[in-house]
Coordinates of C-alpha atoms and ligand atoms in Angstrom, one line a residue:
M21 CA 32.6 -14.2 2.0
T22 CA 31.6 -12.9 -1.4
V23 CA 28.1 -11.7 -2.1
E24 CA 27.4 -14.5 -4.5
N25 CA 28.8 -17.0 -2.1
L26 CA 26.6 -15.7 0.7
M27 CA 23.4 -15.9 -1.3
D28 CA 24.3 -19.4 -2.6
K29 CA 24.8 -20.4 1.0
L30 CA 21.6 -18.8 2.2
V31 CA 19.6 -20.5 -0.6
A32 CA 21.1 -23.9 0.2
H33 CA 20.5 -23.3 3.9
C34 CA 16.9 -22.5 3.3
K35 CA 16.4 -25.6 1.2
A36 CA 18.3 -28.0 3.5
N37 CA 16.4 -26.8 6.6
G38 CA 12.9 -26.6 5.1
F39 CA 12.5 -22.8 4.9
M40 CA 11.9 -22.7 1.1
F41 CA 11.7 -25.0 -1.9
Q42 CA 11.4 -24.3 -5.6
S43 CA 7.8 -24.9 -6.6
S44 CA 7.2 -28.1 -8.5
E45 CA 10.9 -29.0 -8.1
I46 CA 10.5 -32.7 -9.1
Y47 CA 9.3 -31.5 -12.5
G48 CA 12.2 -29.1 -12.9
G49 CA 10.6 -26.2 -11.0
L50 CA 8.6 -23.3 -12.3
N51 CA 10.4 -20.0 -12.4
G52 CA 9.1 -17.3 -10.1
F53 CA 7.2 -19.6 -7.8
W54 CA 8.3 -20.8 -4.4
D55 CA 6.9 -23.2 -1.7
Y56 CA 7.4 -22.6 2.0
G57 CA 8.6 -25.6 3.9
P58 CA 7.9 -26.6 7.5
L59 CA 10.1 -23.8 8.9
G60 CA 9.3 -21.3 6.2
V61 CA 5.6 -21.5 6.8
E62 CA 6.1 -20.7 10.5
L63 CA 8.5 -17.8 9.8
K64 CA 6.2 -16.2 7.2
R65 CA 3.1 -16.7 9.4
N66 CA 5.0 -15.1 12.3
I67 CA 5.9 -12.1 10.1
K68 CA 2.3 -11.7 9.0
E69 CA 1.0 -12.1 12.5
A70 CA 3.5 -9.5 13.8
W71 CA 2.3 -7.1 11.2
W72 CA -1.4 -7.9 11.9
K73 CA -0.9 -7.5 15.6
D74 CA 1.1 -4.3 15.5
M75 CA -0.9 -2.6 12.8
Y76 CA -4.3 -3.8 13.6
Q77 CA -5.0 -5.8 16.7
N78 CA -2.9 -3.9 19.2
H79 CA -3.9 -0.6 17.8
N80 CA -5.7 1.4 20.5
E81 CA -8.2 3.8 18.9
L82 CA -8.6 5.6 22.2
A83 CA -5.0 6.7 22.5
Q84 CA -3.2 9.0 20.2
P85 CA 0.0 7.2 18.9
Q86 CA 3.3 9.1 19.2
N87 CA 3.8 11.5 16.2
A88 CA 0.3 10.8 14.8
P89 CA -1.9 13.8 13.9
S90 CA -4.8 12.3 15.9
T91 CA -6.3 9.1 17.2
Y92 CA -7.6 6.7 14.5
D93 CA -9.5 3.5 13.9
M94 CA -8.3 0.3 12.2
V95 CA -10.4 -2.6 10.8
G96 CA -9.5 -5.7 8.7
L97 CA -10.7 -7.1 5.4
D98 CA -10.2 -10.2 3.3
C99 CA -11.2 -9.7 -0.4
T100 CA -11.2 -12.1 -3.3
I101 CA -8.3 -12.6 -5.7
I102 CA -10.5 -12.4 -8.8
M103 CA -12.6 -9.3 -9.0
H104 CA -14.8 -7.6 -11.6
P105 CA -12.5 -6.8 -14.5
Q106 CA -13.7 -3.2 -14.5
V107 CA -11.8 -2.7 -11.2
W108 CA -8.5 -3.0 -13.1
K109 CA -9.7 -0.6 -15.8
C110 CA -10.5 2.0 -13.2
S111 CA -7.4 1.4 -11.1
G112 CA -5.2 1.9 -14.2
H113 CA -3.7 -1.6 -14.1
Y114 CA -5.4 -2.7 -17.3
D115 CA -3.9 0.2 -19.3
L116 CA -0.8 1.1 -17.4
F117 CA 0.5 -1.9 -15.4
H118 CA 3.2 -3.0 -17.8
D119 CA 6.9 -3.4 -18.1
Y120 CA 8.9 -3.1 -21.3
M121 CA 10.5 -6.2 -22.5
V122 CA 12.9 -7.2 -25.3
D123 CA 13.1 -10.6 -26.9
C124 CA 16.1 -12.3 -28.4
R125 CA 15.2 -13.6 -31.8
K126 CA 17.9 -16.2 -31.7
T127 CA 17.6 -17.7 -28.2
K128 CA 13.9 -16.9 -27.7
K129 CA 14.7 -15.5 -24.3
R130 CA 12.9 -12.6 -22.9
Y131 CA 14.3 -9.8 -20.7
R132 CA 13.1 -6.7 -18.9
F133 CA 14.2 -3.7 -20.9
D134 CA 15.4 -1.8 -17.8
Q135 CA 17.3 -4.8 -16.3
V136 CA 19.6 -5.6 -19.2
R137 CA 23.0 -4.1 -18.3
G138 CA 26.1 -3.8 -20.4
R139 CA 29.2 -1.8 -21.5
W140 CA 30.4 -0.2 -24.7
V141 CA 33.3 -2.2 -26.0
T142 CA 35.5 -1.0 -28.9
H143 CA 37.9 -2.9 -31.1
D144 CA 39.3 -1.8 -34.5
Q145 CA 36.9 1.1 -34.7
K146 CA 33.9 -1.2 -34.2
R147 CA 31.9 -0.1 -31.1
V148 CA 29.4 -2.7 -29.7
F149 CA 27.3 -2.6 -26.5
V150 CA 27.9 -6.0 -24.9
T151 CA 25.1 -6.9 -22.5
T152 CA 25.0 -9.4 -19.7
M153 CA 22.5 -10.8 -17.2
A154 CA 25.3 -12.3 -15.0
E155 CA 25.2 -11.5 -11.3
P156 CA 27.0 -8.2 -10.4
E157 CA 30.2 -10.0 -9.3
Q158 CA 30.6 -11.8 -12.7
E159 CA 29.4 -9.0 -14.9
Q160 CA 32.8 -7.8 -16.1
E161 CA 34.1 -11.3 -16.6
D162 CA 31.1 -12.2 -18.7
I163 CA 31.3 -9.1 -20.8
T164 CA 35.1 -9.6 -21.4
R165 CA 34.7 -13.2 -22.4
R166 CA 31.9 -12.5 -24.9
A167 CA 33.6 -9.4 -26.3
L168 CA 36.7 -11.4 -27.0
K169 CA 34.7 -14.1 -28.7
L170 CA 32.7 -11.6 -30.7
F171 CA 35.9 -9.9 -32.0
N172 CA 37.5 -13.3 -32.6
L173 CA 40.3 -12.6 -30.1
R174 CA 42.1 -14.6 -27.5
S175 CA 42.5 -13.8 -23.8
K176 CA 46.1 -12.5 -24.4
D177 CA 44.7 -9.9 -26.8
I178 CA 42.7 -8.2 -24.1
E179 CA 44.6 -4.9 -24.6
K180 CA 43.3 -4.7 -28.1
I181 CA 39.8 -3.9 -26.9
Q182 CA 38.7 -0.8 -24.9
F183 CA 35.9 -1.0 -22.3
E184 CA 34.0 2.2 -21.5
E185 CA 33.9 2.7 -17.7
R186 CA 30.1 3.0 -17.2
V187 CA 27.8 0.1 -16.9
L188 CA 24.4 1.1 -18.5
T189 CA 21.0 -0.4 -18.8
L190 CA 19.4 -0.8 -22.2
D191 CA 16.8 1.9 -21.5
K192 CA 19.6 4.5 -21.2
L193 CA 20.5 4.0 -24.9
T194 CA 19.0 5.8 -27.8
S195 CA 17.2 3.6 -30.4
A196 CA 20.1 4.3 -32.9
E197 CA 22.6 3.1 -30.3
R198 CA 20.6 -0.1 -29.7
A199 CA 21.2 -1.2 -33.3
N200 CA 24.7 -2.2 -32.3
L201 CA 24.3 -4.5 -29.3
L202 CA 25.0 -8.0 -28.3
G203 CA 22.2 -9.7 -26.4
P204 CA 22.9 -11.3 -23.1
D205 CA 22.9 -15.0 -24.2
T206 CA 23.9 -14.9 -27.8
D207 CA 27.1 -14.4 -29.8
E208 CA 25.4 -12.5 -32.7
I209 CA 24.9 -8.8 -32.9
G210 CA 21.4 -7.4 -33.5
T211 CA 19.2 -10.2 -32.2
L212 CA 17.2 -8.2 -29.7
T213 CA 13.8 -6.8 -30.6
D214 CA 12.7 -3.3 -29.9
P215 CA 11.1 -2.9 -26.5
R216 CA 7.5 -3.9 -26.3
E217 CA 4.8 -3.4 -23.6
F218 CA 3.9 -6.5 -21.6
N219 CA 1.0 -6.4 -19.1
L220 CA 1.9 -8.0 -15.8
M221 CA -1.6 -9.2 -14.9
F222 CA -2.3 -12.9 -15.2
K223 CA -5.4 -13.4 -17.3
T224 CA -8.0 -16.1 -16.7
Y225 CA -11.6 -16.9 -17.7
V226 CA -14.5 -17.1 -15.3
G227 CA -17.3 -19.7 -15.7
A228 CA -18.0 -21.6 -18.9
L229 CA -17.3 -18.6 -21.1
S230 CA -13.9 -19.0 -22.6
G231 CA -14.0 -15.9 -24.8
E232 CA -13.3 -12.3 -23.8
E233 CA -16.8 -12.1 -22.3
G234 CA -15.5 -14.2 -19.3
A235 CA -12.0 -12.6 -19.1
A236 CA -10.8 -11.7 -15.7
F237 CA -7.5 -11.2 -13.9
L238 CA -5.7 -12.4 -10.8
R239 CA -5.2 -9.4 -8.7
P240 CA -1.7 -7.8 -8.9
E241 CA -2.2 -6.0 -5.6
T242 CA -4.7 -6.4 -2.7
A243 CA -5.4 -2.7 -2.4
Q244 CA -8.3 -2.5 -4.9
G245 CA -10.5 -4.8 -2.8
I246 CA -10.3 -2.3 0.0
F247 CA -11.2 0.7 -2.2
V248 CA -14.2 -1.0 -3.8
N249 CA -15.5 -2.0 -0.3
F250 CA -15.0 1.5 1.2
K251 CA -18.7 2.2 1.4
N252 CA -19.5 -1.3 2.8
V253 CA -16.9 -0.8 5.5
V254 CA -18.2 2.7 6.5
D255 CA -21.8 1.6 6.4
S256 CA -21.3 -1.6 8.3
T257 CA -19.0 -0.4 11.1
R258 CA -20.0 3.3 11.6
I259 CA -16.3 4.0 11.6
R260 CA -15.2 7.6 11.2
V261 CA -12.4 9.1 9.1
P262 CA -9.4 8.9 9.8
F263 CA -9.3 5.1 9.7
G264 CA -7.2 2.4 8.1
V265 CA -8.2 -0.9 6.6
A266 CA -5.7 -3.7 6.8
Q267 CA -5.5 -6.8 4.5
I268 CA -3.1 -9.6 3.9
G269 CA -3.4 -11.7 0.8
K270 CA -1.9 -13.2 -2.3
S271 CA -1.1 -11.1 -5.3
F272 CA 0.1 -12.2 -8.7
R273 CA 2.3 -10.5 -11.3
N274 CA 3.6 -12.1 -14.4
E275 CA 7.1 -10.7 -13.9
I276 CA 9.3 -10.9 -17.0
T277 CA 12.4 -11.8 -15.1
P278 CA 11.7 -13.2 -11.7
R279 CA 15.1 -13.4 -9.8
N280 CA 17.0 -13.0 -6.6
F281 CA 15.4 -15.9 -4.8
T282 CA 11.9 -14.8 -3.6
F283 CA 12.6 -11.0 -4.1
R284 CA 10.8 -10.9 -7.4
S285 CA 8.3 -13.8 -7.6
R286 CA 5.2 -14.2 -9.7
E287 CA 3.0 -15.2 -6.8
F288 CA 3.6 -13.4 -3.5
E289 CA 1.8 -12.1 -0.5
Q290 CA 1.2 -8.5 0.4
M291 CA 0.4 -6.8 3.7
E292 CA -1.4 -3.6 2.8
I293 CA -3.1 -0.8 4.7
E294 CA -5.3 1.8 3.0
F295 CA -5.6 4.7 5.4
F296 CA -8.4 7.1 4.7
C297 CA -8.1 10.7 6.0
H298 CA -9.2 14.2 5.5
P299 CA -7.4 15.9 2.6
N300 CA -6.1 18.7 4.9
Q301 CA -4.4 16.1 7.1
S302 CA -3.0 13.8 4.4
A303 CA 0.5 15.2 4.3
D304 CA 0.9 14.7 8.1
W305 CA -0.5 11.1 7.9
Y306 CA 1.9 10.4 5.1
Q307 CA 4.8 11.4 7.3
Y308 CA 3.4 9.4 10.2
W309 CA 3.1 6.1 8.2
R310 CA 6.5 6.5 6.6
N311 CA 8.2 6.7 10.0
R312 CA 5.9 4.1 11.7
R313 CA 6.6 1.5 9.0
L314 CA 10.3 2.0 9.0
Q315 CA 10.5 1.6 12.7
W316 CA 8.5 -1.7 12.4
Y317 CA 11.4 -3.3 10.5
K318 CA 13.9 -2.0 12.9
D319 CA 11.9 -3.3 15.9
L320 CA 11.9 -6.8 14.3
G321 CA 15.7 -6.9 14.0
L322 CA 16.6 -5.4 10.6
D323 CA 19.9 -3.4 11.0
S324 CA 19.3 0.4 10.7
E325 CA 22.6 0.6 8.7
R326 CA 21.1 -1.6 6.0
L327 CA 17.7 0.2 5.9
R328 CA 16.8 3.4 4.2
L329 CA 13.8 5.5 3.4
R330 CA 13.9 6.9 -0.1
E331 CA 11.6 9.5 -1.4
H332 CA 10.7 9.0 -5.1
E333 CA 11.7 11.6 -7.7
Q334 CA 8.8 13.4 -9.4
D335 CA 9.3 11.4 -12.6
E336 CA 9.3 8.1 -10.7
L337 CA 5.8 8.6 -9.2
S338 CA 3.0 6.4 -10.3
H339 CA 0.1 8.0 -12.3
Y340 CA -2.0 8.4 -9.1
S341 CA 0.6 9.4 -6.6
C342 CA 1.3 12.8 -5.0
G343 CA 4.3 11.3 -3.1
T344 CA 5.8 7.9 -2.5
A345 CA 8.6 6.8 -0.3
D346 CA 10.2 3.3 -0.4
I347 CA 11.6 1.5 2.6
E348 CA 14.7 -0.2 1.2
Y349 CA 17.1 -2.8 2.4
A350 CA 20.7 -3.5 1.3
F351 CA 20.0 -7.1 0.2
P352 CA 23.3 -9.0 -0.1
F353 CA 22.6 -10.0 -3.7
L354 CA 22.8 -6.4 -4.8
P355 CA 26.0 -4.6 -5.6
P356 CA 27.5 -2.6 -2.7
G357 CA 25.6 0.7 -2.3
E358 CA 22.4 -0.5 -3.9
Y359 CA 19.1 -1.2 -2.1
G360 CA 16.0 -3.2 -2.9
E361 CA 12.4 -2.2 -2.1
L362 CA 10.8 -3.8 0.9
E363 CA 7.7 -1.6 1.1
G364 CA 6.2 1.4 -0.6
I365 CA 4.3 4.1 1.3
A366 CA 2.3 6.1 -1.2
H367 CA 0.2 9.2 -0.9
R368 CA -2.5 8.3 -3.4
G369 CA -4.6 11.5 -2.9
D370 CA -8.3 10.8 -3.8
F371 CA -7.4 9.0 -7.1
D372 CA -8.8 5.5 -6.2
L373 CA -12.1 6.5 -4.6
R374 CA -12.8 9.0 -7.3
S375 CA -11.8 6.7 -10.1
H376 CA -14.2 3.9 -8.8
S377 CA -17.1 6.3 -8.4
E378 CA -16.9 8.5 -11.5
G379 CA -18.8 7.6 -14.7
K380 CA -21.2 4.8 -15.0
L381 CA -20.6 1.2 -16.1
D382 CA -23.2 0.3 -18.7
P383 CA -24.4 -3.3 -17.7
K384 CA -25.1 -4.1 -21.4
K385 CA -21.6 -3.3 -22.4
R386 CA -18.8 -5.8 -22.0
P387 CA -16.4 -4.6 -19.2
L388 CA -13.1 -3.1 -20.5
E389 CA -14.7 -2.4 -23.9
V390 CA -13.4 1.0 -24.9
E391 CA -16.2 3.5 -25.0
V392 CA -15.4 6.9 -26.6
D393 CA -17.0 10.3 -26.3
E394 CA -17.8 12.7 -29.1
Q395 CA -14.1 13.8 -29.3
G396 CA -13.0 10.2 -29.6
S397 CA -11.4 10.2 -26.1
P398 CA -12.0 7.0 -24.0
R399 CA -14.8 7.5 -21.5
H400 CA -14.1 6.6 -17.9
R401 CA -16.5 4.0 -16.6
G402 CA -16.4 3.7 -12.8
S403 CA -19.2 2.2 -10.7
G404 CA -21.2 5.4 -10.7
K405 CA -21.6 4.9 -6.9
D406 CA -21.1 7.7 -4.5
L407 CA -17.8 7.0 -2.6
T408 CA -17.6 10.3 -0.8
Y409 CA -17.7 10.5 3.0
R410 CA -19.9 12.7 5.2
D411 CA -18.5 13.6 8.5
D412 CA -21.5 13.4 10.9
L413 CA -20.0 15.9 13.4
T414 CA -19.2 18.7 11.0
S415 CA -21.6 17.7 8.1
E416 CA -18.7 18.1 5.7
R417 CA -18.8 15.8 2.6
F418 CA -15.5 15.0 0.9
T419 CA -13.6 12.3 -0.9
P420 CA -11.0 11.1 1.6
H421 CA -7.3 11.0 0.7
V422 CA -5.5 7.7 1.0
I423 CA -2.1 6.8 2.4
E424 CA -1.0 3.3 1.5
P425 CA 1.8 1.5 3.3
S426 CA 2.2 -1.6 1.0
A427 CA 4.5 -4.3 2.2
G428 CA 5.5 -7.7 0.7
A429 CA 5.5 -10.6 3.2
D430 CA 7.9 -12.6 1.1
R431 CA 10.3 -9.7 0.6
A432 CA 10.2 -9.0 4.3
M433 CA 10.9 -12.6 5.0
L434 CA 13.8 -12.6 2.6
A435 CA 15.3 -9.5 4.4
F436 CA 14.8 -11.2 7.8
L437 CA 16.5 -14.3 6.5
C438 CA 19.5 -12.3 5.1
Q439 CA 19.8 -10.4 8.3
A440 CA 19.6 -13.5 10.5
Y441 CA 22.1 -15.6 8.6
T442 CA 25.4 -15.6 10.6
E443 CA 28.4 -17.9 10.4
V444 CA 30.2 -18.4 13.7
Q445 CA 33.4 -20.3 14.5
S446 CA 32.9 -22.8 17.3
S447 CA 35.4 -25.2 18.9
E448 CA 34.3 -28.8 19.1
S449 CA 35.3 -31.0 22.0
G450 CA 38.4 -32.0 20.1
G451 CA 39.5 -28.4 20.1
K452 CA 39.3 -28.0 16.4
F453 CA 37.4 -25.0 15.0
E454 CA 34.3 -25.4 12.9
S455 CA 32.2 -22.9 11.1
R456 CA 28.4 -23.2 11.7
V457 CA 25.3 -21.2 11.0
V458 CA 23.2 -19.4 13.5
M459 CA 20.0 -17.8 12.3
R460 CA 19.6 -14.8 14.5
F461 CA 15.9 -14.2 14.1
H462 CA 14.1 -11.8 16.4
P463 CA 12.2 -14.1 18.9
R464 CA 8.8 -12.9 17.7
I465 CA 9.4 -14.2 14.2
A466 CA 11.5 -17.3 15.0
P467 CA 9.8 -20.5 13.7
Y468 CA 10.3 -22.3 17.0
K469 CA 10.3 -20.2 20.2
A470 CA 12.0 -22.9 22.3
A471 CA 13.3 -26.4 22.3
V472 CA 13.0 -28.8 25.2
L473 CA 16.0 -31.1 25.7
P474 CA 16.4 -33.8 28.3
L475 CA 20.2 -34.1 29.0
V476 CA 20.0 -37.9 28.9
K477 CA 17.4 -40.4 27.9
K478 CA 17.0 -41.9 31.4
D479 CA 16.5 -41.2 35.1
G480 CA 13.0 -39.7 34.4
M481 CA 14.5 -36.7 32.5
P482 CA 12.5 -37.4 29.3
E483 CA 9.2 -37.6 31.3
I484 CA 9.9 -34.2 32.9
A485 CA 10.9 -32.7 29.6
A486 CA 7.7 -34.0 28.0
E487 CA 5.7 -32.4 30.7
I488 CA 7.4 -29.0 30.0
Y489 CA 7.0 -29.5 26.3
G490 CA 3.3 -30.1 26.7
A491 CA 2.8 -27.0 28.7
L492 CA 4.8 -24.8 26.3
K493 CA 3.1 -26.3 23.2
K494 CA -0.3 -24.9 24.3
K495 CA 1.1 -21.4 23.8
F496 CA 3.9 -21.6 21.2
N497 CA 5.6 -23.6 18.5
V498 CA 8.1 -25.7 20.5
F499 CA 10.6 -28.4 19.5
Y500 CA 11.4 -31.6 21.4
D501 CA 14.8 -33.3 20.9
E502 CA 16.4 -36.1 22.9
K503 CA 18.8 -37.4 20.3
A504 CA 22.6 -36.7 20.2
A505 CA 25.0 -34.9 22.6
I506 CA 23.6 -31.7 24.1
G507 CA 26.1 -29.4 22.3
K508 CA 25.0 -30.8 18.9
R509 CA 21.4 -30.3 19.9
Y510 CA 22.0 -26.7 20.8
W511 CA 23.7 -26.2 17.4
R512 CA 20.8 -27.8 15.6
Q513 CA 18.5 -25.2 17.2
D514 CA 20.9 -22.3 16.5
K515 CA 20.8 -23.4 12.8
I516 CA 17.1 -22.9 12.6
G517 CA 16.9 -19.8 14.8
T518 CA 15.3 -21.1 18.0
P519 CA 16.0 -18.4 20.5
Y520 CA 15.8 -20.6 23.7
C521 CA 16.7 -24.1 24.7
I522 CA 15.4 -25.6 27.9
T523 CA 17.5 -28.4 29.4
V524 CA 16.4 -30.9 31.9
D525 CA 19.4 -32.3 33.8
S526 CA 20.4 -34.1 37.0
Q527 CA 19.8 -31.0 39.1
T528 CA 16.2 -30.9 37.8
L529 CA 15.7 -34.2 39.6
V530 CA 16.8 -32.6 42.9
D531 CA 15.2 -29.1 42.8
R532 CA 12.8 -29.0 39.9
T533 CA 14.7 -26.3 38.1
V534 CA 15.9 -26.3 34.4
T535 CA 18.5 -24.5 32.4
I536 CA 17.5 -21.9 29.8
R537 CA 20.1 -21.1 27.1
E538 CA 19.9 -18.0 24.9
R539 CA 20.9 -18.5 21.3
D540 CA 23.0 -15.4 20.6
S541 CA 24.7 -14.8 23.9
M542 CA 24.8 -18.5 24.8
E543 CA 24.1 -17.3 28.3
Q544 CA 22.5 -19.9 30.6
W545 CA 20.5 -19.5 33.8
R546 CA 18.2 -21.7 35.9
V547 CA 14.5 -21.3 36.5
P548 CA 11.9 -23.4 38.4
I549 CA 9.9 -25.7 36.1
D550 CA 6.7 -23.9 37.1
S551 CA 7.9 -20.6 35.7
V552 CA 9.3 -21.8 32.3
V553 CA 6.2 -20.8 30.4
A554 CA 6.1 -17.3 31.9
E555 CA 9.8 -16.9 31.4
I556 CA 9.7 -17.8 27.7
E557 CA 6.5 -15.8 27.2
K558 CA 8.1 -12.7 28.7
R559 CA 11.0 -12.9 26.4
I560 CA 9.4 -13.5 23.1
C561 CA 6.4 -11.2 23.0
Ligands
LIG10 P1 9.2 -3.4 -7.7 O1 9.6 -2.0 -8.1 O2 10.3 -4.1 -6.9 O3 8.6 -4.2 -8.8 P2 6.7 -2.3 -6.9 O4 7.1 -0.9 -6.7 O5 6.1 -2.7 -8.2 O6 8.0 -3.2 -6.7 P3 4.5 -2.3 -5.2 O7 3.5 -2.3 -6.3 O8 4.6 -1.0 -4.5 O9 5.8 -2.8 -5.7 O10 4.1 -3.4 -4.2 C1 4.2 -3.3 -2.8 C2 5.1 -4.4 -2.3 O11 4.8 -5.7 -2.7 C3 6.6 -4.2 -2.7 O12 7.3 -3.3 -1.9 C4 7.1 -5.6 -2.4 O13 7.4 -5.8 -1.1 C5 5.9 -6.5 -2.8 N1 6.1 -7.0 -4.2 C6 5.8 -6.3 -5.3 N2 6.1 -7.1 -6.4 C7 6.6 -8.2 -5.9 C8 7.1 -9.4 -6.5 N3 7.1 -9.6 -7.8 N4 7.6 -10.4 -5.7 C9 7.6 -10.3 -4.4 N5 7.1 -9.2 -3.7 C10 6.6 -8.2 -4.5

């Protein structure tokens, strides 16, 4: 199966089975926005719940976790999406959170500068950089077709043009080289503008003020809500450093080219921890969180072979970071050997707490207004609040360092979907082979944990099945199905990833036992009705 084929099939499977729909689809959709359907909402909620349970709820502050420098505390937080605009000035997002984009003057399309790929193509001493936004599989075909058209040649003249081997992105070309390029959706040379900065924050206006006075932003990350509440958390909980604050919530980025299903969306959810520690221990905590987070994805079923932890190069680091590692997954829509980011673990030093405390915001001045000092340099205007921490045992006062494991719930879900999607060949009763889909989700994240199926719709079987269904329903999301042949009903559950099917059959009427079938091994065994709940519980937690 080709990559493109696989992604098309996965997208179609997600739509047909109610995992995901394009937002506002009946109006033609809105690019970069996705709705989660009946199954998707369960899958995503289970991923977020697994994260919350593993990182926060089940964390035992009395026991030192394996490979951790010491014991630590965890608390939770839920902050607003719109915050004081000065938060974004101090975090650096107002000035630095941008991508470079280029516009096509002819087609009016806009592209991310670093995403436009292409090749040098030469014909008759004329050298043109032909760009493409086609999927990797069709890149060469698209470039060839458009190069032939540009040089007014026919397919049989292909030997008359030379392609340079390397595929390059636009940002790898000098500005002189960029003069000679063919935009991705046009047949004229020189229609792309120079790269320009484009801030990724969505702007809105708070209250009745529609001018810049009321300007505010939808948060592009959940982290800042945690930093600005650092003092509130310390004062209200009497928690001691080291500790982590966990938060799950929506973030918004006006991405220039949202693509690859939900991988790059404009509205998405993040699962973030800001971990506050003593500066002397921050390097060790950084190691701890990198390994802990990588293991989390493996434990929930992502294949180790398709996962990697990549340390950022010095020139790749964000303005605040002393070290960042990305957990990456070999998504099937990427060319072989390429990986996409699932989560970033950043060592942010004391940048955030220092930045939000330094300086003093003048309440008479409009937020974000640039205030300059005598030398004409912009003055930093933090809250002016003391965000240092005093250790009551040692009396030491310091600004804690922060380690930030920042994960995307939607990207994690996409990786789990890609990993789970499996096509198997099954023989039907007529002996002919049929390809069908099994979604091999880890039981913890599967939308339905079990399905209850009476073998036939008579002899009291539906009544017993309904009883079992009711008992399971109190604990888990469970499906009830009495329509169609039992084999078909098993396949229906395999297709949506239900790990266990419980069948009430004629033997149940004799000895009050039922069959349990496991999705991946298709193994079956019998258990007494009274132990069904415990049996399922034991296997999915
Ligand atoms: P990328 O380089 O892919 O744009 P990033 O490095 O900007 O990501 P972070 O700012 O570190 O991402 O955000 C943390 C996590 O939030 C990412 O690892 C990802 O899982 C998720 N995330 C970020 N941007 C998006 C997006 N546009 N759509 C979906 N998830 C996102």
